Amino acid sequence: DPALVKAEDFFKHIEAGNTSNPLGSQVTPVTVDQLFGLNTLGISLARIDFAPKGLNPPHTHPRGTEILIVLEGTLYVGFVTSNQGNTNRLFTKVLNKGDVFVFPIGLIHFQLNVGYGNAVAIAGLSSQNAGVITIANALFKSNPAISDEVLTKAFQVDKSIIDYLQGQSWYDNN
């Protein structure tokens, strides 16, 4: 009901994320779930805080393209193209304060703090809820688990390696 809309529906304050975790990074999303004023606008964003050597692990956004701007620090970023001609091409760049990089919709990408201090970036997304699939979590921490037969054949490794990977505590920084 438009009569019930208030200024708070269009405002969100974002604090720095806690990077004291196994990945050394924290993503603070601002989607339509956190900022109701984004409804129908087709955009959202996230603040990403990195400790030194912090990683935003390989992930994908199935419903949106990401554009990243570095506010402070130095990030090594990259994405992998889809299998074209049986080749997955890696595109990478080292970004500094003020640099911008785009990650096309649905492609696996990552960011790693390669600087000596903390880093902060803002990710703009072309969807009010772009979604996020963290690759390691999706493969090795799904519920129920993906069968060993599928994973051993896909990765061409012994079951003991799959068991080891499934036994890890995969941290989710989102």
Short mmCIF file of C-alpha atoms in Angstrom, two decimals:
data_model
loop_
_atom_site.label_atom_id
_atom_site.label_comp_id
_atom_site.label_asym_id
_atom_site.label_seq_id
_atom_site.Cartn_x
_atom_site.Cartn_y
_atom_site.Cartn_z
CA ASP A 1 0.00 0.00 0.00
CA PRO A 2 1.73 3.24 -1.15
CA ALA A 3 0.08 5.18 1.68
CA LEU A 4 2.08 3.13 4.21
CA VAL A 5 5.50 3.86 2.67
CA LYS A 6 7.85 5.92 4.85
CA ALA A 7 11.33 7.45 4.49
CA GLU A 8 12.89 4.56 6.46
CA ASP A 9 11.92 2.21 3.60
CA PHE A 10 14.53 4.01 1.44
CA PHE A 11 17.37 4.25 4.00
CA LYS A 12 19.93 1.78 5.36
CA HIS A 13 23.05 2.44 7.43
CA ILE A 14 25.84 -0.10 6.82
CA GLU A 15 28.45 -0.76 9.49
CA ALA A 16 31.82 -2.36 8.75
CA GLY A 17 31.56 -6.15 8.74
CA ASN A 18 33.37 -8.38 11.23
CA THR A 19 36.32 -9.95 9.39
CA SER A 20 37.43 -12.09 12.36
CA ASN A 21 36.42 -15.33 10.67
CA PRO A 22 38.14 -18.11 8.68
CA LEU A 23 37.83 -16.19 5.39
CA GLY A 24 38.89 -12.80 6.74
CA SER A 25 36.01 -11.09 4.96
CA GLN A 26 32.40 -10.16 5.56
CA VAL A 27 29.72 -9.33 3.02
CA THR A 28 26.93 -7.05 4.23
CA PRO A 29 24.11 -7.26 1.69
CA VAL A 30 21.58 -4.55 1.01
CA THR A 31 18.88 -6.31 -1.00
CA VAL A 32 15.14 -5.80 -1.07
CA ASP A 33 15.05 -7.89 2.13
CA GLN A 34 17.04 -5.23 4.04
CA LEU A 35 15.91 -2.11 2.15
CA PHE A 36 12.27 -2.31 1.11
CA GLY A 37 12.58 0.75 -1.13
CA LEU A 38 14.55 -1.39 -3.61
CA ASN A 39 11.38 -3.28 -4.51
CA THR A 40 10.84 -3.20 -8.31
CA LEU A 41 13.99 -1.08 -8.91
CA GLY A 42 16.17 -3.94 -10.18
CA ILE A 43 19.24 -2.99 -8.12
CA SER A 44 20.93 -3.86 -4.83
CA LEU A 45 24.38 -3.62 -3.30
CA ALA A 46 26.73 -5.10 -0.75
CA ARG A 47 29.57 -3.78 1.35
CA ILE A 48 32.51 -6.17 1.49
CA ASP A 49 35.09 -5.78 4.26
CA PHE A 50 38.43 -7.59 4.07
CA ALA A 51 41.13 -8.20 6.66
CA PRO A 52 44.66 -8.50 5.27
CA LYS A 53 44.71 -11.67 3.08
CA GLY A 54 40.90 -11.83 3.42
CA LEU A 55 39.01 -13.67 0.70
CA ASN A 56 35.51 -13.38 -0.71
CA PRO A 57 35.58 -16.97 -2.00
CA PRO A 58 34.55 -18.15 -5.46
CA HIS A 59 30.83 -17.55 -5.86
CA THR A 60 28.23 -16.59 -8.42
CA HIS A 61 25.13 -14.41 -8.58
CA PRO A 62 22.53 -16.30 -10.64
CA ARG A 63 20.23 -13.30 -11.06
CA GLY A 64 22.55 -10.32 -11.44
CA THR A 65 25.71 -8.75 -12.80
CA GLU A 66 28.08 -7.28 -10.18
CA ILE A 67 30.08 -4.07 -10.50
CA LEU A 68 32.69 -3.61 -7.78
CA ILE A 69 34.40 -0.40 -6.68
CA VAL A 70 37.31 -0.47 -4.25
CA LEU A 71 36.98 2.17 -1.52
CA GLU A 72 40.23 1.30 0.23
CA GLY A 73 42.96 -1.30 -0.06
CA THR A 74 44.19 -3.52 -2.87
CA LEU A 75 42.19 -6.46 -4.21
CA TYR A 76 43.08 -9.23 -6.64
CA VAL A 77 39.82 -10.04 -8.41
CA GLY A 78 38.80 -12.39 -11.15
CA PHE A 79 36.11 -14.35 -12.92
CA VAL A 80 36.01 -17.47 -15.05
CA THR A 81 34.09 -17.62 -18.33
CA SER A 82 31.70 -20.41 -19.24
CA ASN A 83 33.09 -23.48 -21.04
CA GLN A 84 33.57 -22.20 -24.57
CA GLY A 85 35.52 -24.59 -26.73
CA ASN A 86 36.21 -26.72 -23.62
CA THR A 87 38.15 -23.82 -22.07
CA ASN A 88 37.27 -21.79 -19.00
CA ARG A 89 39.16 -18.53 -19.38
CA LEU A 90 40.23 -16.63 -16.24
CA PHE A 91 40.14 -12.81 -16.26
CA THR A 92 41.97 -11.13 -13.35
CA LYS A 93 43.06 -7.68 -12.29
CA VAL A 94 44.65 -6.06 -9.24
CA LEU A 95 42.43 -3.19 -8.13
CA ASN A 96 43.32 -0.21 -5.97
CA LYS A 97 41.24 2.53 -4.37
CA GLY A 98 38.87 4.01 -6.96
CA ASP A 99 39.17 1.12 -9.43
CA VAL A 100 36.04 -0.55 -10.81
CA PHE A 101 35.60 -4.09 -12.17
CA VAL A 102 32.53 -5.89 -13.53
CA PHE A 103 31.60 -9.55 -13.04
CA PRO A 104 29.09 -10.73 -15.66
CA ILE A 105 25.88 -12.39 -14.49
CA GLY A 106 26.18 -15.99 -13.40
CA LEU A 107 29.97 -16.33 -13.73
CA ILE A 108 32.14 -17.65 -10.89
CA HIS A 109 34.20 -14.83 -9.39
CA PHE A 110 36.25 -13.92 -6.30
CA GLN A 111 38.08 -11.09 -4.51
CA LEU A 112 41.27 -11.43 -2.43
CA ASN A 113 42.87 -8.68 -0.35
CA VAL A 114 46.51 -8.61 -1.46
CA GLY A 115 47.34 -5.37 0.35
CA TYR A 116 48.99 -4.97 3.73
CA GLY A 117 45.99 -3.38 5.44
CA ASN A 118 42.24 -3.77 5.46
CA ALA A 119 40.22 -3.32 2.29
CA VAL A 120 36.65 -2.21 1.62
CA ALA A 121 34.62 -2.50 -1.55
CA ILE A 122 31.05 -1.82 -2.62
CA ALA A 123 29.38 -4.22 -5.03
CA GLY A 124 26.45 -2.94 -7.05
CA LEU A 125 24.14 -5.62 -8.43
CA SER A 126 21.68 -5.49 -11.32
CA SER A 127 18.88 -7.16 -9.37
CA GLN A 128 16.94 -6.37 -6.22
CA ASN A 129 17.93 -9.88 -5.11
CA ALA A 130 20.82 -11.23 -7.23
CA GLY A 131 21.28 -14.31 -5.05
CA VAL A 132 24.63 -15.80 -4.13
CA ILE A 133 25.96 -19.33 -4.50
CA THR A 134 29.30 -19.91 -2.76
CA ILE A 135 30.87 -22.70 -4.79
CA ALA A 136 32.60 -24.71 -2.03
CA ASN A 137 29.55 -24.51 0.24
CA ALA A 138 27.19 -25.55 -2.55
CA LEU A 139 29.29 -28.57 -3.53
CA PHE A 140 30.54 -29.82 -0.18
CA LYS A 141 27.98 -28.58 2.36
CA SER A 142 24.65 -29.08 0.55
CA ASN A 143 21.74 -30.56 2.47
CA PRO A 144 21.27 -33.36 1.67
CA ALA A 145 24.83 -34.01 0.53
CA ILE A 146 25.64 -34.52 -3.15
CA SER A 147 26.48 -38.20 -3.59
CA ASP A 148 30.10 -39.30 -3.37
CA GLU A 149 29.72 -40.97 -6.75
CA VAL A 150 28.85 -37.66 -8.39
CA LEU A 151 31.63 -35.69 -6.69
CA THR A 152 34.40 -38.29 -7.10
CA LYS A 153 33.64 -38.61 -10.79
CA ALA A 154 33.25 -34.84 -11.34
CA PHE A 155 36.54 -34.00 -9.60
CA GLN A 156 38.31 -37.24 -10.61
CA VAL A 157 39.58 -37.86 -7.09
CA ASP A 158 39.29 -40.63 -4.48
CA LYS A 159 36.33 -40.76 -2.11
CA SER A 160 38.68 -39.98 0.81
CA ILE A 161 39.29 -36.51 -0.63
CA ILE A 162 35.54 -35.89 -1.03
CA ASP A 163 34.97 -37.11 2.54
CA TYR A 164 37.68 -34.72 3.74
CA LEU A 165 36.15 -31.78 1.86
CA GLN A 166 32.63 -32.59 3.07
CA GLY A 167 33.96 -32.78 6.63
CA GLN A 168 35.34 -29.23 6.58
CA SER A 169 33.57 -26.36 8.33
CA TRP A 170 32.80 -24.25 5.26
CA TYR A 171 32.32 -20.69 6.48
CA ASP A 172 29.72 -18.50 4.79
CA ASN A 173 30.74 -14.81 4.80
CA ASN A 174 27.40 -13.64 3.37
#
